[in-house]
Amino acid sequence: MMDEANVYLKPLELFHVKDLVKTCAPMVRYSKLAFRMLVRKYECDLAFTPMIISNSFVRSIKARDSDFTTNPADRPLIVQFAASNADDFASASEIVAPYADGVDLNCGCPQRWAIQEGYGCCLLGTPHIICDMIQQARRRVNREDFSTSIKIRIHKDLRQTVDMCQKAERMGASFITVHGRTREQRCQPVDVEAIGVIKDAVGVPVIANGDVRTLEDAERIQSQTRIDGVMSARGILANPAMYAGYSQTPSHCIQEWVDTALSLGTPFTCFHHHLMYMMEHILTKAERQVFNSLSSLSAVLDFLRDNYGIG
């Protein structure tokens, strides 16, 4: 029986009671358990796992143990999968269903390896496959409180994106996250107007992704588009407390990261890299050079204690 401390809202409940659902993006190497636990302490409503390859996840117990770690406090949680066929996606969804609140299909990763495998934004050209994956996952995990969503990029012809999203909605997509760039775009400004067009074209909640680096960015995009949620990647990586209104990572958040990461046995490289991002705008250039070159846990902890009273 779940105790009062672990009572939480499911994703679809969040969209009903929250004016703006604030989410942490699925980031390879970074949005793992310890970081998800950290951002939840700073008004992040919903967290995603890193993208997991469904094929190997279904077929290998070793891959499952390596790619997916959670605990009872890590909720609400969406597990994101890369998949190229309905059976893999639905089977992976069945495996994680007892431990998560939803699954998300990555239809936006622009990396060459993903496209070569038929994953990510490769799927934008085959909306019928996206729809089949959604439909099969919904059938195999027959729970009203379990969400099945997609994360997409936009087409050059936005009419294609609107049509694809409407089809996905009809097949049972619970919500849609829209990264407002095409598969070819990297650092260009996000097309906020396009996100607004998609929001107006569907009846399910829409999350805006891209260029959300501060709480003010989130509120501005909502005012422009009336979207239901926002998703941050680089912004929340640099400042895990951004949704709580902090302009840069506060020292108590860094202390929370140290405590949480060490208690969960986070590997040193991951532990250190997160601190590099969090402290980028806090350290001087000379301090950054020293801190980023540290190669052991004890050296990092000594630096934090001696220079910032953290440790």
PDB file of C-alpha atoms in Angstrom:
ATOM      1  CA  MET A   1       0.000   0.000   0.000  1.00  0.00           C
ATOM      2  CA  MET A   2       1.349   3.423  -0.978  1.00  0.00           C
ATOM      3  CA  ASP A   3       2.005   5.741   1.946  1.00  0.00           C
ATOM      4  CA  GLU A   4       0.954   9.380   1.951  1.00  0.00           C
ATOM      5  CA  ALA A   5       4.467  10.601   1.089  1.00  0.00           C
ATOM      6  CA  ASN A   6       4.390   8.640  -2.185  1.00  0.00           C
ATOM      7  CA  VAL A   7       0.964   9.771  -3.391  1.00  0.00           C
ATOM      8  CA  TYR A   8       1.344  11.569  -6.706  1.00  0.00           C
ATOM      9  CA  LEU A   9      -0.655  12.630  -9.737  1.00  0.00           C
ATOM     10  CA  LYS A  10      -0.502  10.525 -12.890  1.00  0.00           C
ATOM     11  CA  PRO A  11       0.490  12.348 -16.114  1.00  0.00           C
ATOM     12  CA  LEU A  12      -3.046  12.747 -17.412  1.00  0.00           C
ATOM     13  CA  GLU A  13      -4.202  13.969 -14.008  1.00  0.00           C
ATOM     14  CA  LEU A  14      -1.428  16.581 -14.052  1.00  0.00           C
ATOM     15  CA  PHE A  15      -2.772  18.071 -17.269  1.00  0.00           C
ATOM     16  CA  HIS A  16      -6.212  18.381 -15.700  1.00  0.00           C
ATOM     17  CA  VAL A  17      -5.149  20.195 -12.545  1.00  0.00           C
ATOM     18  CA  LYS A  18      -2.008  22.110 -13.598  1.00  0.00           C
ATOM     19  CA  ASP A  19      -2.087  25.316 -15.586  1.00  0.00           C
ATOM     20  CA  LEU A  20       1.365  24.474 -16.947  1.00  0.00           C
ATOM     21  CA  VAL A  21       2.964  21.037 -16.563  1.00  0.00           C
ATOM     22  CA  LYS A  22       6.742  21.424 -16.203  1.00  0.00           C
ATOM     23  CA  THR A  23       8.789  18.487 -17.460  1.00  0.00           C
ATOM     24  CA  CYS A  24      12.400  17.315 -17.662  1.00  0.00           C
ATOM     25  CA  ALA A  25      13.406  16.074 -21.112  1.00  0.00           C
ATOM     26  CA  PRO A  26      14.692  12.595 -21.967  1.00  0.00           C
ATOM     27  CA  MET A  27      18.451  13.257 -22.220  1.00  0.00           C
ATOM     28  CA  VAL A  28      20.917  10.533 -23.143  1.00  0.00           C
ATOM     29  CA  ARG A  29      23.350   9.937 -20.243  1.00  0.00           C
ATOM     30  CA  TYR A  30      21.818  12.677 -18.100  1.00  0.00           C
ATOM     31  CA  SER A  31      18.136  12.237 -17.207  1.00  0.00           C
ATOM     32  CA  LYS A  32      18.801   9.172 -15.078  1.00  0.00           C
ATOM     33  CA  LEU A  33      17.378   8.372 -11.659  1.00  0.00           C
ATOM     34  CA  ALA A  34      19.519  10.681  -9.500  1.00  0.00           C
ATOM     35  CA  PHE A  35      18.904  13.721 -11.712  1.00  0.00           C
ATOM     36  CA  ARG A  36      15.179  12.977 -11.936  1.00  0.00           C
ATOM     37  CA  MET A  37      15.043  12.805  -8.152  1.00  0.00           C
ATOM     38  CA  LEU A  38      16.818  16.164  -7.934  1.00  0.00           C
ATOM     39  CA  VAL A  39      14.596  18.134 -10.319  1.00  0.00           C
ATOM     40  CA  ARG A  40      11.446  16.807  -8.656  1.00  0.00           C
ATOM     41  CA  LYS A  41      12.523  18.766  -5.556  1.00  0.00           C
ATOM     42  CA  TYR A  42      12.421  21.978  -7.593  1.00  0.00           C
ATOM     43  CA  GLU A  43       8.904  21.976  -9.065  1.00  0.00           C
ATOM     44  CA  CYS A  44       9.474  19.651 -12.002  1.00  0.00           C
ATOM     45  CA  ASP A  45       6.106  17.906 -12.369  1.00  0.00           C
ATOM     46  CA  LEU A  46       7.002  15.082 -14.731  1.00  0.00           C
ATOM     47  CA  ALA A  47      10.304  13.395 -15.630  1.00  0.00           C
ATOM     48  CA  PHE A  48      11.335  11.225 -18.579  1.00  0.00           C
ATOM     49  CA  THR A  49      14.019   8.554 -18.725  1.00  0.00           C
ATOM     50  CA  PRO A  50      16.764   8.806 -21.341  1.00  0.00           C
ATOM     51  CA  MET A  51      15.805   7.306 -24.699  1.00  0.00           C
ATOM     52  CA  ILE A  52      16.024   3.494 -24.483  1.00  0.00           C
ATOM     53  CA  ILE A  53      16.370   1.241 -27.541  1.00  0.00           C
ATOM     54  CA  SER A  54      13.285  -0.955 -27.364  1.00  0.00           C
ATOM     55  CA  ASN A  55      14.715  -3.817 -29.415  1.00  0.00           C
ATOM     56  CA  SER A  56      17.620  -4.571 -27.050  1.00  0.00           C
ATOM     57  CA  PHE A  57      15.517  -3.715 -23.989  1.00  0.00           C
ATOM     58  CA  VAL A  58      12.976  -6.411 -24.855  1.00  0.00           C
ATOM     59  CA  ARG A  59      15.548  -9.050 -25.737  1.00  0.00           C
ATOM     60  CA  SER A  60      18.218  -8.529 -23.090  1.00  0.00           C
ATOM     61  CA  ILE A  61      17.850  -8.637 -19.303  1.00  0.00           C
ATOM     62  CA  LYS A  62      21.300  -7.058 -19.100  1.00  0.00           C
ATOM     63  CA  ALA A  63      20.112  -4.105 -21.204  1.00  0.00           C
ATOM     64  CA  ARG A  64      17.061  -3.707 -18.977  1.00  0.00           C
ATOM     65  CA  ASP A  65      19.148  -3.634 -15.821  1.00  0.00           C
ATOM     66  CA  SER A  66      21.561  -1.140 -17.388  1.00  0.00           C
ATOM     67  CA  ASP A  67      19.068   1.205 -19.070  1.00  0.00           C
ATOM     68  CA  PHE A  68      16.181   1.422 -16.612  1.00  0.00           C
ATOM     69  CA  THR A  69      16.556   2.158 -12.918  1.00  0.00           C
ATOM     70  CA  THR A  70      13.834   3.617 -10.739  1.00  0.00           C
ATOM     71  CA  ASN A  71      12.416   3.578  -7.197  1.00  0.00           C
ATOM     72  CA  PRO A  72       9.011   4.264  -5.583  1.00  0.00           C
ATOM     73  CA  ALA A  73       9.738   7.994  -5.187  1.00  0.00           C
ATOM     74  CA  ASP A  74      10.626   8.419  -8.865  1.00  0.00           C
ATOM     75  CA  ARG A  75       7.092   9.290  -9.961  1.00  0.00           C
ATOM     76  CA  PRO A  76       5.327  10.310 -12.080  1.00  0.00           C
ATOM     77  CA  LEU A  77       7.671   8.771 -14.624  1.00  0.00           C
ATOM     78  CA  ILE A  78       7.560   8.405 -18.407  1.00  0.00           C
ATOM     79  CA  VAL A  79       9.868   5.887 -20.087  1.00  0.00           C
ATOM     80  CA  GLN A  80      10.960   6.965 -23.546  1.00  0.00           C
ATOM     81  CA  PHE A  81      11.713   4.357 -26.205  1.00  0.00           C
ATOM     82  CA  ALA A  82      13.263   4.401 -29.638  1.00  0.00           C
ATOM     83  CA  ALA A  83      11.434   1.866 -31.774  1.00  0.00           C
ATOM     84  CA  SER A  84      10.897   1.083 -35.430  1.00  0.00           C
ATOM     85  CA  ASN A  85       8.049  -1.414 -35.174  1.00  0.00           C
ATOM     86  CA  ALA A  86       4.916  -1.917 -33.121  1.00  0.00           C
ATOM     87  CA  ASP A  87       5.861  -5.232 -31.528  1.00  0.00           C
ATOM     88  CA  ASP A  88       9.087  -3.898 -29.991  1.00  0.00           C
ATOM     89  CA  PHE A  89       7.417  -0.756 -28.691  1.00  0.00           C
ATOM     90  CA  ALA A  90       4.404  -2.589 -27.273  1.00  0.00           C
ATOM     91  CA  SER A  91       6.542  -5.303 -25.666  1.00  0.00           C
ATOM     92  CA  ALA A  92       8.827  -2.729 -24.055  1.00  0.00           C
ATOM     93  CA  SER A  93       5.755  -0.864 -22.806  1.00  0.00           C
ATOM     94  CA  GLU A  94       4.446  -4.025 -21.151  1.00  0.00           C
ATOM     95  CA  ILE A  95       7.748  -4.590 -19.351  1.00  0.00           C
ATOM     96  CA  VAL A  96       7.918  -1.099 -17.789  1.00  0.00           C
ATOM     97  CA  ALA A  97       4.192  -0.648 -17.145  1.00  0.00           C
ATOM     98  CA  PRO A  98       4.319  -1.885 -13.509  1.00  0.00           C
ATOM     99  CA  TYR A  99       7.085   0.617 -12.693  1.00  0.00           C
ATOM    100  CA  ALA A 100       6.120   3.739 -14.642  1.00  0.00           C
ATOM    101  CA  ASP A 101       3.158   5.945 -15.528  1.00  0.00           C
ATOM    102  CA  GLY A 102       3.541   6.030 -19.273  1.00  0.00           C
ATOM    103  CA  VAL A 103       5.728   5.455 -22.315  1.00  0.00           C
ATOM    104  CA  ASP A 104       6.852   7.900 -24.952  1.00  0.00           C
ATOM    105  CA  LEU A 105       7.868   7.145 -28.541  1.00  0.00           C
ATOM    106  CA  ASN A 106      10.851   9.142 -29.781  1.00  0.00           C
ATOM    107  CA  CYS A 107      10.015  10.546 -33.207  1.00  0.00           C
ATOM    108  CA  GLY A 108      12.452  13.441 -33.075  1.00  0.00           C
ATOM    109  CA  CYS A 109      16.045  12.278 -32.553  1.00  0.00           C
ATOM    110  CA  PRO A 110      18.011  13.690 -35.530  1.00  0.00           C
ATOM    111  CA  GLN A 111      21.240  11.739 -34.993  1.00  0.00           C
ATOM    112  CA  ARG A 112      22.474   9.815 -38.009  1.00  0.00           C
ATOM    113  CA  TRP A 113      22.770   6.466 -36.221  1.00  0.00           C
ATOM    114  CA  ALA A 114      19.148   6.677 -35.064  1.00  0.00           C
ATOM    115  CA  ILE A 115      17.889   7.494 -38.549  1.00  0.00           C
ATOM    116  CA  GLN A 116      19.892   4.602 -40.019  1.00  0.00           C
ATOM    117  CA  GLU A 117      18.171   2.237 -37.568  1.00  0.00           C
ATOM    118  CA  GLY A 118      14.722   3.585 -38.419  1.00  0.00           C
ATOM    119  CA  TYR A 119      14.360   5.456 -35.129  1.00  0.00           C
ATOM    120  CA  GLY A 120      13.720   9.057 -34.154  1.00  0.00           C
ATOM    121  CA  CYS A 121      12.839  11.605 -36.815  1.00  0.00           C
ATOM    122  CA  CYS A 122      13.091   8.892 -39.476  1.00  0.00           C
ATOM    123  CA  LEU A 123       9.551   8.032 -38.341  1.00  0.00           C
ATOM    124  CA  LEU A 124       8.236  11.464 -39.362  1.00  0.00           C
ATOM    125  CA  GLY A 125       8.053  10.149 -42.929  1.00  0.00           C
ATOM    126  CA  THR A 126       5.987   7.105 -41.928  1.00  0.00           C
ATOM    127  CA  PRO A 127       3.078   8.296 -39.773  1.00  0.00           C
ATOM    128  CA  HIS A 128       1.269   4.974 -40.296  1.00  0.00           C
ATOM    129  CA  ILE A 129       4.068   3.211 -38.371  1.00  0.00           C
ATOM    130  CA  ILE A 130       3.808   5.753 -35.546  1.00  0.00           C
ATOM    131  CA  CYS A 131       0.068   5.169 -35.380  1.00  0.00           C
ATOM    132  CA  ASP A 132       0.505   1.394 -35.375  1.00  0.00           C
ATOM    133  CA  MET A 133       2.979   1.617 -32.477  1.00  0.00           C
ATOM    134  CA  ILE A 134       0.638   3.818 -30.445  1.00  0.00           C
ATOM    135  CA  GLN A 135      -2.326   1.557 -31.101  1.00  0.00           C
ATOM    136  CA  GLN A 136      -0.476  -1.665 -30.233  1.00  0.00           C
ATOM    137  CA  ALA A 137       0.997  -0.240 -27.020  1.00  0.00           C
ATOM    138  CA  ARG A 138      -2.450   0.970 -25.937  1.00  0.00           C
ATOM    139  CA  ARG A 139      -3.900  -2.493 -26.549  1.00  0.00           C
ATOM    140  CA  ARG A 140      -1.131  -4.352 -24.741  1.00  0.00           C
ATOM    141  CA  VAL A 141      -1.110  -2.035 -21.700  1.00  0.00           C
ATOM    142  CA  ASN A 142      -4.813  -1.734 -21.159  1.00  0.00           C
ATOM    143  CA  ARG A 143      -4.807   0.853 -18.367  1.00  0.00           C
ATOM    144  CA  GLU A 144      -6.614   4.165 -18.448  1.00  0.00           C
ATOM    145  CA  ASP A 145      -4.056   5.768 -16.133  1.00  0.00           C
ATOM    146  CA  PHE A 146      -1.071   4.732 -18.307  1.00  0.00           C
ATOM    147  CA  SER A 147      -0.158   7.295 -20.956  1.00  0.00           C
ATOM    148  CA  THR A 148       1.187   6.623 -24.436  1.00  0.00           C
ATOM    149  CA  SER A 149       2.727   9.712 -25.984  1.00  0.00           C
ATOM    150  CA  ILE A 150       5.020  10.812 -28.806  1.00  0.00           C
ATOM    151  CA  LYS A 151       7.825  13.366 -29.022  1.00  0.00           C
ATOM    152  CA  ILE A 152       8.235  14.862 -32.493  1.00  0.00           C
ATOM    153  CA  ARG A 153       9.976  17.471 -34.578  1.00  0.00           C
ATOM    154  CA  ILE A 154       8.077  19.457 -37.180  1.00  0.00           C
ATOM    155  CA  HIS A 155       8.017  18.997 -40.970  1.00  0.00           C
ATOM    156  CA  LYS A 156       9.022  21.766 -43.361  1.00  0.00           C
ATOM    157  CA  ASP A 157       5.407  21.648 -44.513  1.00  0.00           C
ATOM    158  CA  LEU A 158       3.552  22.077 -41.224  1.00  0.00           C
ATOM    159  CA  ARG A 159       0.400  20.572 -42.739  1.00  0.00           C
ATOM    160  CA  GLN A 160       2.156  17.196 -42.637  1.00  0.00           C
ATOM    161  CA  THR A 161       2.850  17.626 -38.919  1.00  0.00           C
ATOM    162  CA  VAL A 162      -0.738  18.593 -38.178  1.00  0.00           C
ATOM    163  CA  ASP A 163      -2.047  15.604 -40.138  1.00  0.00           C
ATOM    164  CA  MET A 164       0.362  13.239 -38.369  1.00  0.00           C
ATOM    165  CA  CYS A 165      -0.603  14.552 -34.916  1.00  0.00           C
ATOM    166  CA  GLN A 166      -4.314  14.257 -35.654  1.00  0.00           C
ATOM    167  CA  LYS A 167      -3.829  10.670 -36.778  1.00  0.00           C
ATOM    168  CA  ALA A 168      -1.795   9.887 -33.667  1.00  0.00           C
ATOM    169  CA  GLU A 169      -4.540  11.366 -31.511  1.00  0.00           C
ATOM    170  CA  ARG A 170      -7.152   9.156 -33.180  1.00  0.00           C
ATOM    171  CA  MET A 171      -4.994   6.090 -32.495  1.00  0.00           C
ATOM    172  CA  GLY A 172      -4.850   6.910 -28.790  1.00  0.00           C
ATOM    173  CA  ALA A 173      -1.897   9.228 -28.196  1.00  0.00           C
ATOM    174  CA  SER A 174      -2.343  10.653 -24.690  1.00  0.00           C
ATOM    175  CA  PHE A 175      -0.307  13.810 -25.321  1.00  0.00           C
ATOM    176  CA  ILE A 176       2.239  15.126 -27.828  1.00  0.00           C
ATOM    177  CA  THR A 177       5.566  16.843 -27.185  1.00  0.00           C
ATOM    178  CA  VAL A 178       6.586  19.142 -30.033  1.00  0.00           C
ATOM    179  CA  HIS A 179      10.197  20.186 -30.535  1.00  0.00           C
ATOM    180  CA  GLY A 180       9.710  23.257 -32.697  1.00  0.00           C
ATOM    181  CA  ARG A 181      12.521  22.547 -35.168  1.00  0.00           C
ATOM    182  CA  THR A 182      12.765  20.410 -38.310  1.00  0.00           C
ATOM    183  CA  ARG A 183      15.058  17.374 -38.445  1.00  0.00           C
ATOM    184  CA  GLU A 184      17.696  19.478 -40.238  1.00  0.00           C
ATOM    185  CA  GLN A 185      17.711  22.322 -37.740  1.00  0.00           C
ATOM    186  CA  ARG A 186      19.991  22.407 -34.706  1.00  0.00           C
ATOM    187  CA  CYS A 187      20.557  25.826 -33.122  1.00  0.00           C
ATOM    188  CA  GLN A 188      18.037  27.896 -35.049  1.00  0.00           C
ATOM    189  CA  PRO A 189      15.310  29.568 -32.961  1.00  0.00           C
ATOM    190  CA  VAL A 190      12.358  27.341 -32.160  1.00  0.00           C
ATOM    191  CA  ASP A 191       9.239  27.897 -34.270  1.00  0.00           C
ATOM    192  CA  VAL A 192       6.842  28.809 -31.465  1.00  0.00           C
ATOM    193  CA  GLU A 193       4.084  29.700 -33.922  1.00  0.00           C
ATOM    194  CA  ALA A 194       4.207  26.166 -35.359  1.00  0.00           C
ATOM    195  CA  ILE A 195       3.766  24.701 -31.874  1.00  0.00           C
ATOM    196  CA  GLY A 196       0.705  26.920 -31.428  1.00  0.00           C
ATOM    197  CA  VAL A 197      -0.775  25.698 -34.723  1.00  0.00           C
ATOM    198  CA  ILE A 198      -0.396  22.077 -33.613  1.00  0.00           C
ATOM    199  CA  LYS A 199      -1.913  22.874 -30.217  1.00  0.00           C
ATOM    200  CA  ASP A 200      -4.981  24.339 -31.927  1.00  0.00           C
ATOM    201  CA  ALA A 201      -5.295  21.335 -34.257  1.00  0.00           C
ATOM    202  CA  VAL A 202      -5.521  18.542 -31.661  1.00  0.00           C
ATOM    203  CA  GLY A 203      -7.590  17.818 -28.593  1.00  0.00           C
ATOM    204  CA  VAL A 204      -4.908  16.134 -26.484  1.00  0.00           C
ATOM    205  CA  PRO A 205      -2.410  18.075 -24.334  1.00  0.00           C
ATOM    206  CA  VAL A 206       0.631  19.508 -26.110  1.00  0.00           C
ATOM    207  CA  ILE A 207       4.058  20.060 -24.523  1.00  0.00           C
ATOM    208  CA  ALA A 208       6.442  22.612 -26.051  1.00  0.00           C
ATOM    209  CA  ASN A 209      10.124  21.655 -26.283  1.00  0.00           C
ATOM    210  CA  GLY A 210      13.085  23.772 -27.329  1.00  0.00           C
ATOM    211  CA  ASP A 211      14.637  26.999 -26.001  1.00  0.00           C
ATOM    212  CA  VAL A 212      13.078  26.564 -22.539  1.00  0.00           C
ATOM    213  CA  ARG A 213      15.987  27.738 -20.415  1.00  0.00           C
ATOM    214  CA  THR A 214      14.199  29.661 -17.659  1.00  0.00           C
ATOM    215  CA  LEU A 215      10.811  29.790 -15.970  1.00  0.00           C
ATOM    216  CA  GLU A 216      10.221  33.051 -17.849  1.00  0.00           C
ATOM    217  CA  ASP A 217      10.801  31.238 -21.169  1.00  0.00           C
ATOM    218  CA  ALA A 218       8.222  28.640 -20.167  1.00  0.00           C
ATOM    219  CA  GLU A 219       5.636  31.256 -19.258  1.00  0.00           C
ATOM    220  CA  ARG A 220       6.296  33.264 -22.437  1.00  0.00           C
ATOM    221  CA  ILE A 221       5.808  30.225 -24.685  1.00  0.00           C
ATOM    222  CA  GLN A 222       2.605  29.339 -22.858  1.00  0.00           C
ATOM    223  CA  SER A 223       1.240  32.851 -23.311  1.00  0.00           C
ATOM    224  CA  GLN A 224       2.020  32.689 -27.039  1.00  0.00           C
ATOM    225  CA  THR A 225       0.647  29.214 -27.715  1.00  0.00           C
ATOM    226  CA  ARG A 226      -1.696  28.193 -24.863  1.00  0.00           C
ATOM    227  CA  ILE A 227       0.213  24.910 -24.624  1.00  0.00           C
ATOM    228  CA  ASP A 228      -0.367  22.568 -21.689  1.00  0.00           C
ATOM    229  CA  GLY A 229       3.230  21.907 -20.702  1.00  0.00           C
ATOM    230  CA  VAL A 230       6.865  22.724 -21.333  1.00  0.00           C
ATOM    231  CA  MET A 231       9.927  20.517 -21.575  1.00  0.00           C
ATOM    232  CA  SER A 232      13.474  21.607 -20.830  1.00  0.00           C
ATOM    233  CA  ALA A 233      16.739  19.857 -21.656  1.00  0.00           C
ATOM    234  CA  ARG A 234      19.796  22.118 -21.718  1.00  0.00           C
ATOM    235  CA  GLY A 235      18.154  24.686 -19.478  1.00  0.00           C
ATOM    236  CA  ILE A 236      17.343  22.268 -16.665  1.00  0.00           C
ATOM    237  CA  LEU A 237      20.708  20.534 -17.076  1.00  0.00           C
ATOM    238  CA  ALA A 238      22.424  23.871 -16.383  1.00  0.00           C
ATOM    239  CA  ASN A 239      19.974  24.860 -13.659  1.00  0.00           C
ATOM    240  CA  PRO A 240      17.969  22.007 -12.105  1.00  0.00           C
ATOM    241  CA  ALA A 241      16.101  24.588  -9.984  1.00  0.00           C
ATOM    242  CA  MET A 242      14.908  26.661 -12.964  1.00  0.00           C
ATOM    243  CA  TYR A 243      11.242  25.711 -12.596  1.00  0.00           C
ATOM    244  CA  ALA A 244      11.340  26.969  -8.996  1.00  0.00           C
ATOM    245  CA  GLY A 245      12.274  30.402 -10.360  1.00  0.00           C
ATOM    246  CA  TYR A 246      16.030  30.428  -9.736  1.00  0.00           C
ATOM    247  CA  SER A 247      18.110  32.252 -12.363  1.00  0.00           C
ATOM    248  CA  GLN A 248      21.104  29.984 -11.732  1.00  0.00           C
ATOM    249  CA  THR A 249      21.732  26.838  -9.721  1.00  0.00           C
ATOM    250  CA  PRO A 250      21.554  27.720  -6.003  1.00  0.00           C
ATOM    251  CA  SER A 251      24.125  26.253  -3.633  1.00  0.00           C
ATOM    252  CA  HIS A 252      21.513  24.169  -1.805  1.00  0.00           C
ATOM    253  CA  CYS A 253      20.589  22.522  -5.109  1.00  0.00           C
ATOM    254  CA  ILE A 254      24.230  21.600  -5.681  1.00  0.00           C
ATOM    255  CA  GLN A 255      24.304  20.150  -2.162  1.00  0.00           C
ATOM    256  CA  GLU A 256      21.111  18.197  -2.932  1.00  0.00           C
ATOM    257  CA  TRP A 257      22.781  16.800  -6.053  1.00  0.00           C
ATOM    258  CA  VAL A 258      25.849  15.676  -4.121  1.00  0.00           C
ATOM    259  CA  ASP A 259      23.720  13.990  -1.453  1.00  0.00           C
ATOM    260  CA  THR A 260      21.297  12.351  -3.894  1.00  0.00           C
ATOM    261  CA  ALA A 261      23.884  11.202  -6.414  1.00  0.00           C
ATOM    262  CA  LEU A 262      26.177   9.706  -3.790  1.00  0.00           C
ATOM    263  CA  SER A 263      23.320   7.951  -1.991  1.00  0.00           C
ATOM    264  CA  LEU A 264      22.288   6.275  -5.268  1.00  0.00           C
ATOM    265  CA  GLY A 265      25.804   5.294  -6.296  1.00  0.00           C
ATOM    266  CA  THR A 266      25.960   7.507  -9.379  1.00  0.00           C
ATOM    267  CA  PRO A 267      29.086   6.794 -11.471  1.00  0.00           C
ATOM    268  CA  PHE A 268      31.786   9.456 -11.114  1.00  0.00           C
ATOM    269  CA  THR A 269      31.713  10.649 -14.729  1.00  0.00           C
ATOM    270  CA  CYS A 270      27.966  11.315 -14.597  1.00  0.00           C
ATOM    271  CA  PHE A 271      28.239  12.902 -11.144  1.00  0.00           C
ATOM    272  CA  HIS A 272      31.049  15.228 -12.286  1.00  0.00           C
ATOM    273  CA  HIS A 273      29.500  16.168 -15.634  1.00  0.00           C
ATOM    274  CA  HIS A 274      26.262  17.256 -13.980  1.00  0.00           C
ATOM    275  CA  LEU A 275      28.244  19.502 -11.663  1.00  0.00           C
ATOM    276  CA  MET A 276      30.110  20.986 -14.637  1.00  0.00           C
ATOM    277  CA  TYR A 277      26.804  22.009 -16.172  1.00  0.00           C
ATOM    278  CA  MET A 278      25.284  23.257 -12.906  1.00  0.00           C
ATOM    279  CA  MET A 279      28.300  25.365 -11.985  1.00  0.00           C
ATOM    280  CA  GLU A 280      29.255  26.689 -15.417  1.00  0.00           C
ATOM    281  CA  HIS A 281      27.942  30.187 -14.664  1.00  0.00           C
ATOM    282  CA  ILE A 282      29.014  30.138 -11.017  1.00  0.00           C
ATOM    283  CA  LEU A 283      32.706  29.324 -11.399  1.00  0.00           C
ATOM    284  CA  THR A 284      35.227  31.791 -12.764  1.00  0.00           C
ATOM    285  CA  LYS A 285      37.058  30.780 -15.937  1.00  0.00           C
ATOM    286  CA  ALA A 286      40.119  29.774 -13.894  1.00  0.00           C
ATOM    287  CA  GLU A 287      37.985  27.772 -11.448  1.00  0.00           C
ATOM    288  CA  ARG A 288      36.220  25.997 -14.324  1.00  0.00           C
ATOM    289  CA  GLN A 289      39.522  24.896 -15.805  1.00  0.00           C
ATOM    290  CA  VAL A 290      40.559  23.413 -12.481  1.00  0.00           C
ATOM    291  CA  PHE A 291      37.177  21.885 -11.620  1.00  0.00           C
ATOM    292  CA  ASN A 292      36.563  20.342 -15.034  1.00  0.00           C
ATOM    293  CA  SER A 293      39.971  18.647 -14.966  1.00  0.00           C
ATOM    294  CA  LEU A 294      39.374  16.879 -11.642  1.00  0.00           C
ATOM    295  CA  SER A 295      39.484  13.119 -12.022  1.00  0.00           C
ATOM    296  CA  SER A 296      38.338  11.626  -8.734  1.00  0.00           C
ATOM    297  CA  LEU A 297      35.368  11.831  -6.399  1.00  0.00           C
ATOM    298  CA  SER A 298      37.525  12.913  -3.485  1.00  0.00           C
ATOM    299  CA  ALA A 299      39.057  15.747  -5.524  1.00  0.00           C
ATOM    300  CA  VAL A 300      35.609  17.030  -6.540  1.00  0.00           C
ATOM    301  CA  LEU A 301      34.292  16.867  -2.990  1.00  0.00           C
ATOM    302  CA  ASP A 302      37.395  18.634  -1.661  1.00  0.00           C
ATOM    303  CA  PHE A 303      36.979  21.413  -4.243  1.00  0.00           C
ATOM    304  CA  LEU A 304      33.307  21.929  -3.359  1.00  0.00           C
ATOM    305  CA  ARG A 305      34.013  21.945   0.356  1.00  0.00           C
ATOM    306  CA  ASP A 306      37.063  24.235   0.236  1.00  0.00           C
ATOM    307  CA  ASN A 307      35.619  26.769  -2.227  1.00  0.00           C
ATOM    308  CA  TYR A 308      31.868  26.713  -1.642  1.00  0.00           C
ATOM    309  CA  GLY A 309      31.251  24.990   1.687  1.00  0.00           C
ATOM    310  CA  ILE A 310      29.445  22.152  -0.078  1.00  0.00           C
ATOM    311  CA  GLY A 311      30.115  18.507   0.619  1.00  0.00           C
TER     312      GLY A 311
END
